[in-house]
Amino acid sequence: MNNNEHLTKRRGMTAEDLLRLRSVRDPHYAPDGTRVVFVEKSIDEENQYRSHLYMWTKDGAVRPWTFGPWRDTKPRFSPNGETIAFLSDRSGRTQLWLLPTDGGEARQLTFFKNGVRDYVWSPDGTFLIALTTLGDDETIEDREEPEKAEVKRADLKPRVVERLYYKSDAAGFLDGKRAVLARIDALSGKIEALTGREEEIGSFAISPNGRTLAFVANRNEDPDTTFTRDIILLDLEKKTEMNLTNGCGTFASLGWSPDGMKLAAIGHDLAYLGATIHRLYVFELERQTKRVLTADWDAHLGDAMVGDTHADAKSPGPIWASDGSGLYVTASERGRVNVYFVSLDGPIAPVVEGDFHLYGFTVHPNGRQAVAAISSPTSIGDLYAVSLADGTKTRLTRANEALENEVVFADAKPFTYQSTDGWEIQGWIMKPPELGEGEKAPLVVEIHGGPHAMYGFTFFHEWQLLASRGYAVLFTNPRGSHGYGQSFVNAVRGDYGGMDYEDIMAGVNAALNRFDFIDKERLGVTGGSYGGFMTNWIVGHTDRFKAAVTQRSISNWLSFSGVSDIGYFFTKWEIGCDVWEDAERLWHHSPLKYVQNIRTPLLILHSERDYRCPIEQAEQLFIALKRLGRETKLVRFPDANHDLSRTGSPALRLERLRHIVGWFDHYLKGPFG
């Protein structure tokens, strides 16, 4: 059978295939290295997200470990390997549960009123530290209550706001809740609050001797306007604290060295505010010294990849080698997320490298091998055993095998081109897999959000859907993107709609010149968040595109600065001023200023509970276009936030995809195309 015959036996990707995607993630080795527990996230028959624990054993078997209509996440073996702790919403709120590895029922360990956000085991396995939240009148002993199905009108009360930061796109209205770390006895469930002040708490880790808890917190007098995050050391016996960093930067992803003498963290000094690349720090506690191990490596540590399949998979933090000689870290470079080994006293070397997106990682106790979760444009994502000596990989799971055998995928071909000022930009082109010889395909340009994020070598259902519908897909990383060094990611600040616009349009020109299967007369453009801003900007500055879809966008920086959960600082960070300092500058960078120039049919998609880019941004643009008599439509998604396309209701995600495809089909392939 030749390759073309093989392709004809497969069909194209559909919107409904979204419901069949399985995301394999968060692998974690057992202490003896014979087993790996991991999570498989899926969508059930009722279009609800579910996630269950699975176990891989050294004989190659993969077995489901939990069942039911729940979301079970973050499994971690106890130090003796006899118990798995995990988070689950099976009681209503997300709580901490314990499951024997030799069989038996899971046991609920915490009953916190507001649930558990994260946890860690103690080194001896006798207790765990969990992160929860408490309201003003709540205590650590208050127990979880059933969710109220409906709030009666008589019970409604006004929400009194005094803080600048009072809402979050992810969490909604914060209502004065403070983060609290608590110690929980693994046998009795007895709890003890370890912190209590009003503060945000991030990463936390217990020292190997079990005596010191390191955690990240904002200890500034005005935490809403000061963005450093300090590392606090808490003596668990004496209950005394020491601030290790004293406002020198913002830190996350803590990890103790095996001997307990050093503490690693991912962080930066805010030199370029939100565009500062992340680096690896190591603190030597006895000497009270700080080293930046990646100071000379112009790479962003962590996972900056944008996608719609593994977007909520948590990137692994720095992992110490068993001998303490260095650390394994993930880094985002040129559209790839790979693993590198950073030696304490030597070079930085790749250990798991390739054109793929590595979004999960765990190291075997022997230090010679690892298990990684890996995705690529034509592989949805699976676990692989990896040799840390030579990087060879062996596939362990086949979570999406049935779908991958049924559907033909479009590959993403990378290429580079020069922008109008000579800067090198990276892009990718996806050719419709069933496009015949000599046929032309309409082109859809995709623009990522952030803007400090990255497109690259990962599986993207939306793009496969467009390719299956006969569209070529172009995606690029214009300046402002991660993956190309500090100067590149910082270059967009203060220049939104400037050279970033030139980078994207130069990419369109380069694609038209290089790939003869693109129909230059049928061009479409879409993007979300910053990508929505840029979509709005593009159609206000050129008529080259026959159709556009703007999603969760920014149209007016003047209002955005006061309504977004991050607008009060992000606007100045990215555009360069506050509204009272230079309103004209904000208006200059607002796509709404150029609305009279928009002739391209524009579909506007927006979530009604989006606090990042509130829906008034879409409403202003829609009303202006309607008053001007332009071709437009506004689609509002109820009870959805900024992450609709990635983690929103599956039913609404399907509706979103259908609207996007329908709009492009009508204007690029229908009577207007």
PDB file of N, CA, C and O in Angstrom, residues 27-28 38-39 50 68 76 82 89 132 147 167 179 191 242 253 407 415 469 502 517 527 548 580 585 592 631:
ATOM      1  N   PRO A  27       3.301  12.367  35.227  1.00  0.00           N
ATOM      2  CA  PRO A  27       3.852  11.089  35.691  1.00  0.00           C
ATOM      3  C   PRO A  27       4.679  11.269  36.960  1.00  0.00           C
ATOM      4  O   PRO A  27       5.287  12.319  37.176  1.00  0.00           O
ATOM      5  N   HIS A  28       4.683  10.229  37.805  1.00  0.00           N
ATOM      6  CA  HIS A  28       5.441  10.284  39.058  1.00  0.00           C
ATOM      7  C   HIS A  28       5.913   8.879  39.412  1.00  0.00           C
ATOM      8  O   HIS A  28       5.116   7.949  39.550  1.00  0.00           O
ATOM      9  N   PHE A  38       0.193   8.104  36.962  1.00  0.00           N
ATOM     10  CA  PHE A  38      -0.023   9.285  36.134  1.00  0.00           C
ATOM     11  C   PHE A  38      -1.516   9.550  36.011  1.00  0.00           C
ATOM     12  O   PHE A  38      -2.352   8.788  36.523  1.00  0.00           O
ATOM     13  N   VAL A  39      -1.852  10.646  35.346  1.00  0.00           N
ATOM     14  CA  VAL A  39      -3.244  11.081  35.199  1.00  0.00           C
ATOM     15  C   VAL A  39      -3.625  11.027  33.723  1.00  0.00           C
ATOM     16  O   VAL A  39      -2.836  11.389  32.849  1.00  0.00           O
ATOM     17  N   ARG A  50     -13.308  14.504  33.048  1.00  0.00           N
ATOM     18  CA  ARG A  50     -12.963  13.534  34.080  1.00  0.00           C
ATOM     19  C   ARG A  50     -11.457  13.313  34.030  1.00  0.00           C
ATOM     20  O   ARG A  50     -10.832  13.430  32.978  1.00  0.00           O
ATOM     21  N   GLY A  68     -14.868   6.453  38.165  1.00  0.00           N
ATOM     22  CA  GLY A  68     -15.991   7.253  38.618  1.00  0.00           C
ATOM     23  C   GLY A  68     -16.051   8.632  37.990  1.00  0.00           C
ATOM     24  O   GLY A  68     -15.113   9.080  37.318  1.00  0.00           O
ATOM     25  N   ARG A  76       0.803  11.331  44.085  1.00  0.00           N
ATOM     26  CA  ARG A  76       2.181  11.257  44.564  1.00  0.00           C
ATOM     27  C   ARG A  76       2.323  10.087  45.539  1.00  0.00           C
ATOM     28  O   ARG A  76       1.548   9.965  46.490  1.00  0.00           O
ATOM     29  N   GLU A  82       3.820   2.864  49.809  1.00  0.00           N
ATOM     30  CA  GLU A  82       2.642   2.070  50.146  1.00  0.00           C
ATOM     31  C   GLU A  82       1.325   2.813  49.952  1.00  0.00           C
ATOM     32  O   GLU A  82       0.252   2.200  49.976  1.00  0.00           O
ATOM     33  N   ASP A  89     -12.222  15.740  43.535  1.00  0.00           N
ATOM     34  CA  ASP A  89     -13.440  16.489  43.837  1.00  0.00           C
ATOM     35  C   ASP A  89     -14.602  15.549  44.137  1.00  0.00           C
ATOM     36  O   ASP A  89     -15.765  15.956  44.111  1.00  0.00           O
ATOM     37  N   THR A 132      -4.744  25.568  51.557  1.00  0.00           N
ATOM     38  CA  THR A 132      -6.166  25.837  51.460  1.00  0.00           C
ATOM     39  C   THR A 132      -6.379  27.342  51.566  1.00  0.00           C
ATOM     40  O   THR A 132      -5.411  28.112  51.595  1.00  0.00           O
ATOM     41  N   GLU A 147     -22.527  22.321  48.164  1.00  0.00           N
ATOM     42  CA  GLU A 147     -22.737  23.531  47.375  1.00  0.00           C
ATOM     43  C   GLU A 147     -24.220  23.886  47.355  1.00  0.00           C
ATOM     44  O   GLU A 147     -25.078  23.012  47.205  1.00  0.00           O
ATOM     45  N   LYS A 167     -10.485  40.404  42.093  1.00  0.00           N
ATOM     46  CA  LYS A 167     -11.084  39.361  41.260  1.00  0.00           C
ATOM     47  C   LYS A 167      -9.990  38.703  40.432  1.00  0.00           C
ATOM     48  O   LYS A 167      -8.917  39.276  40.206  1.00  0.00           O
ATOM     49  N   ALA A 179      -4.686  32.616  51.728  1.00  0.00           N
ATOM     50  CA  ALA A 179      -4.088  31.292  51.608  1.00  0.00           C
ATOM     51  C   ALA A 179      -3.507  30.854  52.942  1.00  0.00           C
ATOM     52  O   ALA A 179      -2.917  31.658  53.674  1.00  0.00           O
ATOM     53  N   ILE A 191      -5.222  18.323  62.077  1.00  0.00           N
ATOM     54  CA  ILE A 191      -4.711  19.449  61.304  1.00  0.00           C
ATOM     55  C   ILE A 191      -4.171  20.543  62.207  1.00  0.00           C
ATOM     56  O   ILE A 191      -4.627  20.737  63.342  1.00  0.00           O
ATOM     57  N   MET A 242      11.981  32.907  58.401  1.00  0.00           N
ATOM     58  CA  MET A 242      13.060  33.729  57.875  1.00  0.00           C
ATOM     59  C   MET A 242      12.782  34.007  56.409  1.00  0.00           C
ATOM     60  O   MET A 242      12.452  33.094  55.641  1.00  0.00           O
ATOM     61  N   SER A 253       8.317  27.295  42.047  1.00  0.00           N
ATOM     62  CA  SER A 253       8.866  25.962  41.759  1.00  0.00           C
ATOM     63  C   SER A 253      10.082  25.631  42.630  1.00  0.00           C
ATOM     64  O   SER A 253      11.207  25.499  42.141  1.00  0.00           O
ATOM     65  N   VAL A 407      -7.752   8.960  12.070  1.00  0.00           N
ATOM     66  CA  VAL A 407      -7.701  10.313  11.519  1.00  0.00           C
ATOM     67  C   VAL A 407      -6.346  10.570  10.865  1.00  0.00           C
ATOM     68  O   VAL A 407      -5.305  10.145  11.378  1.00  0.00           O
ATOM     69  N   PHE A 415       9.612  26.962   9.294  1.00  0.00           N
ATOM     70  CA  PHE A 415      10.456  27.744   8.392  1.00  0.00           C
ATOM     71  C   PHE A 415      10.763  29.073   9.068  1.00  0.00           C
ATOM     72  O   PHE A 415      10.120  29.457  10.045  1.00  0.00           O
ATOM     73  N   ARG A 469     -10.623  20.622   7.078  1.00  0.00           N
ATOM     74  CA  ARG A 469     -11.658  21.322   6.311  1.00  0.00           C
ATOM     75  C   ARG A 469     -11.101  21.958   5.040  1.00  0.00           C
ATOM     76  O   ARG A 469     -11.809  22.659   4.323  1.00  0.00           O
ATOM     77  N   GLU A 502       4.181  43.907  11.845  1.00  0.00           N
ATOM     78  CA  GLU A 502       5.044  43.704  10.676  1.00  0.00           C
ATOM     79  C   GLU A 502       5.550  42.266  10.615  1.00  0.00           C
ATOM     80  O   GLU A 502       5.646  41.665   9.529  1.00  0.00           O
ATOM     81  N   PHE A 517       0.712  26.147  -2.758  1.00  0.00           N
ATOM     82  CA  PHE A 517      -0.628  25.597  -2.611  1.00  0.00           C
ATOM     83  C   PHE A 517      -1.574  26.573  -1.889  1.00  0.00           C
ATOM     84  O   PHE A 517      -2.749  26.265  -1.689  1.00  0.00           O
ATOM     85  N   GLY A 527      -7.288  34.833  16.336  1.00  0.00           N
ATOM     86  CA  GLY A 527      -6.425  34.750  17.505  1.00  0.00           C
ATOM     87  C   GLY A 527      -7.207  35.118  18.745  1.00  0.00           C
ATOM     88  O   GLY A 527      -8.295  35.701  18.667  1.00  0.00           O
ATOM     89  N   ALA A 548     -12.256  37.292   9.333  1.00  0.00           N
ATOM     90  CA  ALA A 548     -11.484  37.317  10.563  1.00  0.00           C
ATOM     91  C   ALA A 548     -12.367  36.875  11.724  1.00  0.00           C
ATOM     92  O   ALA A 548     -13.581  37.127  11.731  1.00  0.00           O
ATOM     93  N   TRP A 580      -4.208  58.155  33.260  1.00  0.00           N
ATOM     94  CA  TRP A 580      -4.074  59.577  33.618  1.00  0.00           C
ATOM     95  C   TRP A 580      -2.732  60.158  33.194  1.00  0.00           C
ATOM     96  O   TRP A 580      -2.544  61.355  33.203  1.00  0.00           O
ATOM     97  N   ARG A 585      -1.844  57.944  24.270  1.00  0.00           N
ATOM     98  CA  ARG A 585      -0.998  56.805  23.914  1.00  0.00           C
ATOM     99  C   ARG A 585      -1.788  55.498  23.994  1.00  0.00           C
ATOM    100  O   ARG A 585      -1.669  54.631  23.119  1.00  0.00           O
ATOM    101  N   LEU A 592      -9.907  49.872  18.615  1.00  0.00           N
ATOM    102  CA  LEU A 592     -11.176  50.585  18.457  1.00  0.00           C
ATOM    103  C   LEU A 592     -11.000  51.938  17.770  1.00  0.00           C
ATOM    104  O   LEU A 592     -11.912  52.427  17.090  1.00  0.00           O
ATOM    105  N   GLU A 631     -20.010  44.113   8.339  1.00  0.00           N
ATOM    106  CA  GLU A 631     -20.399  42.715   8.500  1.00  0.00           C
ATOM    107  C   GLU A 631     -19.748  42.158   9.770  1.00  0.00           C
ATOM    108  O   GLU A 631     -18.520  42.020   9.850  1.00  0.00           O
TER     109      GLU A 631
END
